[in-house]
Coordinates of C-alpha atoms in Angstrom, one line a residue:
X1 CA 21.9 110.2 146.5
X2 CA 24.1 110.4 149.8
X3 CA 26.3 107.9 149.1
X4 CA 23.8 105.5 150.7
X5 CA 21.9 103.2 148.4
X6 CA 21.2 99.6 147.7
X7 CA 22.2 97.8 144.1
X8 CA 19.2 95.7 143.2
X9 CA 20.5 93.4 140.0
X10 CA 18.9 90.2 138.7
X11 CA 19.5 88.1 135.9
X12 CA 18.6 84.7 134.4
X13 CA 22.4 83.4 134.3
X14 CA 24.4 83.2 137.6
X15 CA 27.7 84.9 136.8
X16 CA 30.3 83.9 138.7
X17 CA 33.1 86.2 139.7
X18 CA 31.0 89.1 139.4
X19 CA 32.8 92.5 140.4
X20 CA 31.7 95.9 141.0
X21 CA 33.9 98.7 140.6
X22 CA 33.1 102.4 141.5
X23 CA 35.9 104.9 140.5
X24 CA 35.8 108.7 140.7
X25 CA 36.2 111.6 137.9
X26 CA 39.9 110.8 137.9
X27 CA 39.8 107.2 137.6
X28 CA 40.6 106.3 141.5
X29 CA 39.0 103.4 142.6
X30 CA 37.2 104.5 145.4
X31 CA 34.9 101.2 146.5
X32 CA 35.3 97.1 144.8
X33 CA 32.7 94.4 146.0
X34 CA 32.1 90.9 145.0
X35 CA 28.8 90.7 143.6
X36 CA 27.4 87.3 144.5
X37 CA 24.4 85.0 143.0
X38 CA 22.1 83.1 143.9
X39 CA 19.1 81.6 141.6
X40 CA 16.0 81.5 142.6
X41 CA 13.2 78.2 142.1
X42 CA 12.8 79.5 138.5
X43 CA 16.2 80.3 137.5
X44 CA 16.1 84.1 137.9
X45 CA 18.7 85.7 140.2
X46 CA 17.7 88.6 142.0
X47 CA 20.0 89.7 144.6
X48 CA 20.5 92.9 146.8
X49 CA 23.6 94.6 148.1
X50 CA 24.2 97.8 150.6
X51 CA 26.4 99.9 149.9
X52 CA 27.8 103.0 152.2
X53 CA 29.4 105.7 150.2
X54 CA 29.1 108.3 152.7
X55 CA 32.6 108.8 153.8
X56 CA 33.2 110.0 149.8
X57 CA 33.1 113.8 148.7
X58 CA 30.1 115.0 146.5
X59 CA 30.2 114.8 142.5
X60 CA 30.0 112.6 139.8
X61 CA 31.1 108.5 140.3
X62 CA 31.5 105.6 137.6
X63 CA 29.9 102.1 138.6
X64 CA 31.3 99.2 136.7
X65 CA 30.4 95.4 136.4
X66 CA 32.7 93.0 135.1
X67 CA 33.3 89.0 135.2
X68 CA 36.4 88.1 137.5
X69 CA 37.4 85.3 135.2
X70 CA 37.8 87.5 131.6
X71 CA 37.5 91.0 133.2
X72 CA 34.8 91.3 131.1
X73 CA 32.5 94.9 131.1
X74 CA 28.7 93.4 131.6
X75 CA 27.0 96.6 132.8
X76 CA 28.6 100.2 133.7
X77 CA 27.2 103.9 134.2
X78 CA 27.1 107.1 136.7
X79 CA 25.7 108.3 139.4
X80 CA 25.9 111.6 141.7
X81 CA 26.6 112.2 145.1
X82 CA 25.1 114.9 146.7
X83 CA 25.3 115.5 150.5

């Protein structure tokens, strides 16, 4: 990954408030985006987002998801950068 990539999510509940959080190895937020929903005719949100990470250096980064309303953890991981 370069730091360019596109977050692909769906879900059967709309989740208002939704936030995602990257941070680096020392815990430095280094990108937060408002993740927004929007059902389809059956009730299943699937949604897509860009997101440029170039500017950051190569290594390791931590993605979270949480609700803005409880600050809730839904979803988190990693990923690698590599240039």
């Amino acid at each position: 990954n370069d730091g360019n990539f596109i977050l692909t999510y769906n879900s059967q509940f709309s989740i208002p408030n939704s936030q995602l959080i990257i941070t680096d190895v020392l815990g430095n937020e280094v990108y937060h985006s408002s993740l927004n929903s929007h059902p389809d005719l059956i009730g299943t949100t699937l949604n897509s987002q860009l997101i440029n990470l170039s500017d950051l250096s190569d290594g390791v980064y931590f993605w979270e998801v949480i609700t803005g309303t409880h600050s809730e953890n839904i979803a988190k991981g990693k990923f690698l950068i590599i240039k």
